[in-house]
Structure formats: structure tokens, C-alpha cells
Amino acid sequence: AEYMGRFCNMAEPDVAAAATEFAALLSLQHPTIQGDLATTADDVNVLLARLEELQGVFAKIQGDTGEALAHVGQLFAMHAPLLALFTRIESLERFVGLVKTNMNKMEGEIVALEKQHSTLSSVLQTFGLKKAKTPSRPAQDYRAPPVLATRDYFPGSARPAGEDDDEA
């Protein structure tokens, strides 16, 4: 009874005002909804623009993929020749390393022989600018260090039989 009495003492709600406000909400004419709708419409427009950009990117990727797939066969066809080329390049790199090692040996020998025979002194003596000295060390027979043969590393480039290897 007391609960019912509380509702009875309340003022009667304004049904017409509530209906008008509810109708404005439903027809999206309410000021708060208008602001929210404008923001949402801007967000939707930005989202649509980004989707169009994404669609363009996908179309470009699809076109590029088709073009790349057209070249896959050519790439597979070049696989064996490329492996042969890589092998040859690696053998050339090893050969260059051996040449460098041999050149370093030869340079060392040349420097040692120049010191031993004092090349500059010999030139000066030839022009009479310096008196001849008696060598402090006995002259030794010179033997060149062993040098590599290219045919050992490049069998396809070997010389025909009968040619002398010491000519080069």
C-alpha cells in the first residue's frame, strides 16, 4: 500500500513532451544525434577512401604477380647456367687468391735478390759514380719459386699438347 501511495502522489508525466522527444530521436533530428551523425559520416567517407586505395593496391599487386609468374619459367630455365657461372666465378676467385700468393712470393724473392745484389749500387757503378765493392756474400744460383699452372685450375683452357708452359 505504501509503495502504491508513492506513485499516486507523483505528478503525472508529460506524455506529449516525451512522445515529441522520442519522435525526434527516431527521425534523427535531435541535436546530439545530428553531431554524432556528421562525425560518423566523415569517418565512413575516410574509410571508403582508404578502401578504394587498398583496392587499387590489391589490383596492382595482382597485376605484378601475374607478370612475375610469367617470368618464373625463364628463371627456372636459367638456373643451371647460373649455377655453372657461379662455380666458374668461385674457381676464378680461388685462382686469383693463388696468383696473389705467388705474386707475394715473387715480390719477396725480388726484394731479397735486390738486397743481395744491391741493384742501385750496380747502376751507380755502371756510371762510375761508385767504386765496386767486393761482395760480402758469395753469389748463389737463383732458383725461381714454383709458380702455379693455370691448366691445373681451368681444365678447359689448357694448351694443346707440345706447347711449352714456360713461354708465358
PDB file of N, CA and C in Angstrom, residues 64-83 86:
ATOM      1  N   ASP A  64      51.080  -7.256 -60.901  1.00  0.00           N
ATOM      2  CA  ASP A  64      52.512  -7.536 -60.781  1.00  0.00           C
ATOM      3  C   ASP A  64      52.760  -9.022 -60.574  1.00  0.00           C
ATOM      4  N   THR A  65      51.891  -9.666 -59.816  1.00  0.00           N
ATOM      5  CA  THR A  65      52.035 -11.097 -59.571  1.00  0.00           C
ATOM      6  C   THR A  65      51.886 -11.864 -60.874  1.00  0.00           C
ATOM      7  N   GLY A  66      50.916 -11.472 -61.676  1.00  0.00           N
ATOM      8  CA  GLY A  66      50.741 -12.125 -62.971  1.00  0.00           C
ATOM      9  C   GLY A  66      51.961 -11.955 -63.850  1.00  0.00           C
ATOM     10  N   GLU A  67      52.526 -10.773 -63.848  1.00  0.00           N
ATOM     11  CA  GLU A  67      53.723 -10.506 -64.643  1.00  0.00           C
ATOM     12  C   GLU A  67      54.910 -11.305 -64.115  1.00  0.00           C
ATOM     13  N   ALA A  68      55.046 -11.379 -62.794  1.00  0.00           N
ATOM     14  CA  ALA A  68      56.151 -12.135 -62.204  1.00  0.00           C
ATOM     15  C   ALA A  68      56.011 -13.619 -62.506  1.00  0.00           C
ATOM     16  N   LEU A  69      54.802 -14.134 -62.434  1.00  0.00           N
ATOM     17  CA  LEU A  69      54.594 -15.549 -62.716  1.00  0.00           C
ATOM     18  C   LEU A  69      54.931 -15.882 -64.164  1.00  0.00           C
ATOM     19  N   ALA A  70      54.774 -14.924 -65.052  1.00  0.00           N
ATOM     20  CA  ALA A  70      55.122 -15.149 -66.452  1.00  0.00           C
ATOM     21  C   ALA A  70      56.630 -15.349 -66.609  1.00  0.00           C
ATOM     22  N   HIS A  71      57.434 -14.790 -65.714  1.00  0.00           N
ATOM     23  CA  HIS A  71      58.889 -14.884 -65.802  1.00  0.00           C
ATOM     24  C   HIS A  71      59.461 -16.058 -65.015  1.00  0.00           C
ATOM     25  N   VAL A  72      58.644 -16.745 -64.247  1.00  0.00           N
ATOM     26  CA  VAL A  72      59.150 -17.844 -63.420  1.00  0.00           C
ATOM     27  C   VAL A  72      59.759 -18.932 -64.293  1.00  0.00           C
ATOM     28  N   GLY A  73      59.117 -19.243 -65.396  1.00  0.00           N
ATOM     29  CA  GLY A  73      59.658 -20.261 -66.296  1.00  0.00           C
ATOM     30  C   GLY A  73      61.034 -19.885 -66.816  1.00  0.00           C
ATOM     31  N   GLN A  74      61.210 -18.627 -67.158  1.00  0.00           N
ATOM     32  CA  GLN A  74      62.517 -18.162 -67.642  1.00  0.00           C
ATOM     33  C   GLN A  74      63.564 -18.273 -66.542  1.00  0.00           C
ATOM     34  N   LEU A  75      63.159 -17.967 -65.314  1.00  0.00           N
ATOM     35  CA  LEU A  75      64.104 -18.057 -64.198  1.00  0.00           C
ATOM     36  C   LEU A  75      64.531 -19.502 -63.961  1.00  0.00           C
ATOM     37  N   PHE A  76      63.574 -20.436 -64.036  1.00  0.00           N
ATOM     38  CA  PHE A  76      63.929 -21.840 -63.874  1.00  0.00           C
ATOM     39  C   PHE A  76      64.836 -22.309 -65.005  1.00  0.00           C
ATOM     40  N   ALA A  77      64.626 -21.813 -66.203  1.00  0.00           N
ATOM     41  CA  ALA A  77      65.464 -22.193 -67.336  1.00  0.00           C
ATOM     42  C   ALA A  77      66.896 -21.689 -67.159  1.00  0.00           C
ATOM     43  N   MET A  78      67.074 -20.575 -66.479  1.00  0.00           N
ATOM     44  CA  MET A  78      68.410 -20.005 -66.281  1.00  0.00           C
ATOM     45  C   MET A  78      69.114 -20.583 -65.062  1.00  0.00           C
ATOM     46  N   HIS A  79      68.467 -21.447 -64.311  1.00  0.00           N
ATOM     47  CA  HIS A  79      69.039 -21.973 -63.073  1.00  0.00           C
ATOM     48  C   HIS A  79      70.348 -22.728 -63.323  1.00  0.00           C
ATOM     49  N   ALA A  80      70.352 -23.688 -64.242  1.00  0.00           N
ATOM     50  CA  ALA A  80      71.553 -24.497 -64.495  1.00  0.00           C
ATOM     51  C   ALA A  80      72.709 -23.639 -65.028  1.00  0.00           C
ATOM     52  N   PRO A  81      72.477 -22.768 -66.027  1.00  0.00           N
ATOM     53  CA  PRO A  81      73.603 -21.935 -66.478  1.00  0.00           C
ATOM     54  C   PRO A  81      74.134 -21.013 -65.383  1.00  0.00           C
ATOM     55  N   LEU A  82      73.253 -20.528 -64.529  1.00  0.00           N
ATOM     56  CA  LEU A  82      73.715 -19.663 -63.437  1.00  0.00           C
ATOM     57  C   LEU A  82      74.567 -20.446 -62.444  1.00  0.00           C
ATOM     58  N   LEU A  83      74.180 -21.672 -62.145  1.00  0.00           N
ATOM     59  CA  LEU A  83      74.998 -22.482 -61.240  1.00  0.00           C
ATOM     60  C   LEU A  83      76.379 -22.724 -61.840  1.00  0.00           C
ATOM     61  N   PHE A  86      78.284 -19.505 -61.429  1.00  0.00           N
ATOM     62  CA  PHE A  86      78.708 -19.314 -60.037  1.00  0.00           C
ATOM     63  C   PHE A  86      79.905 -20.198 -59.715  1.00  0.00           C
TER      64      PHE A  86
END
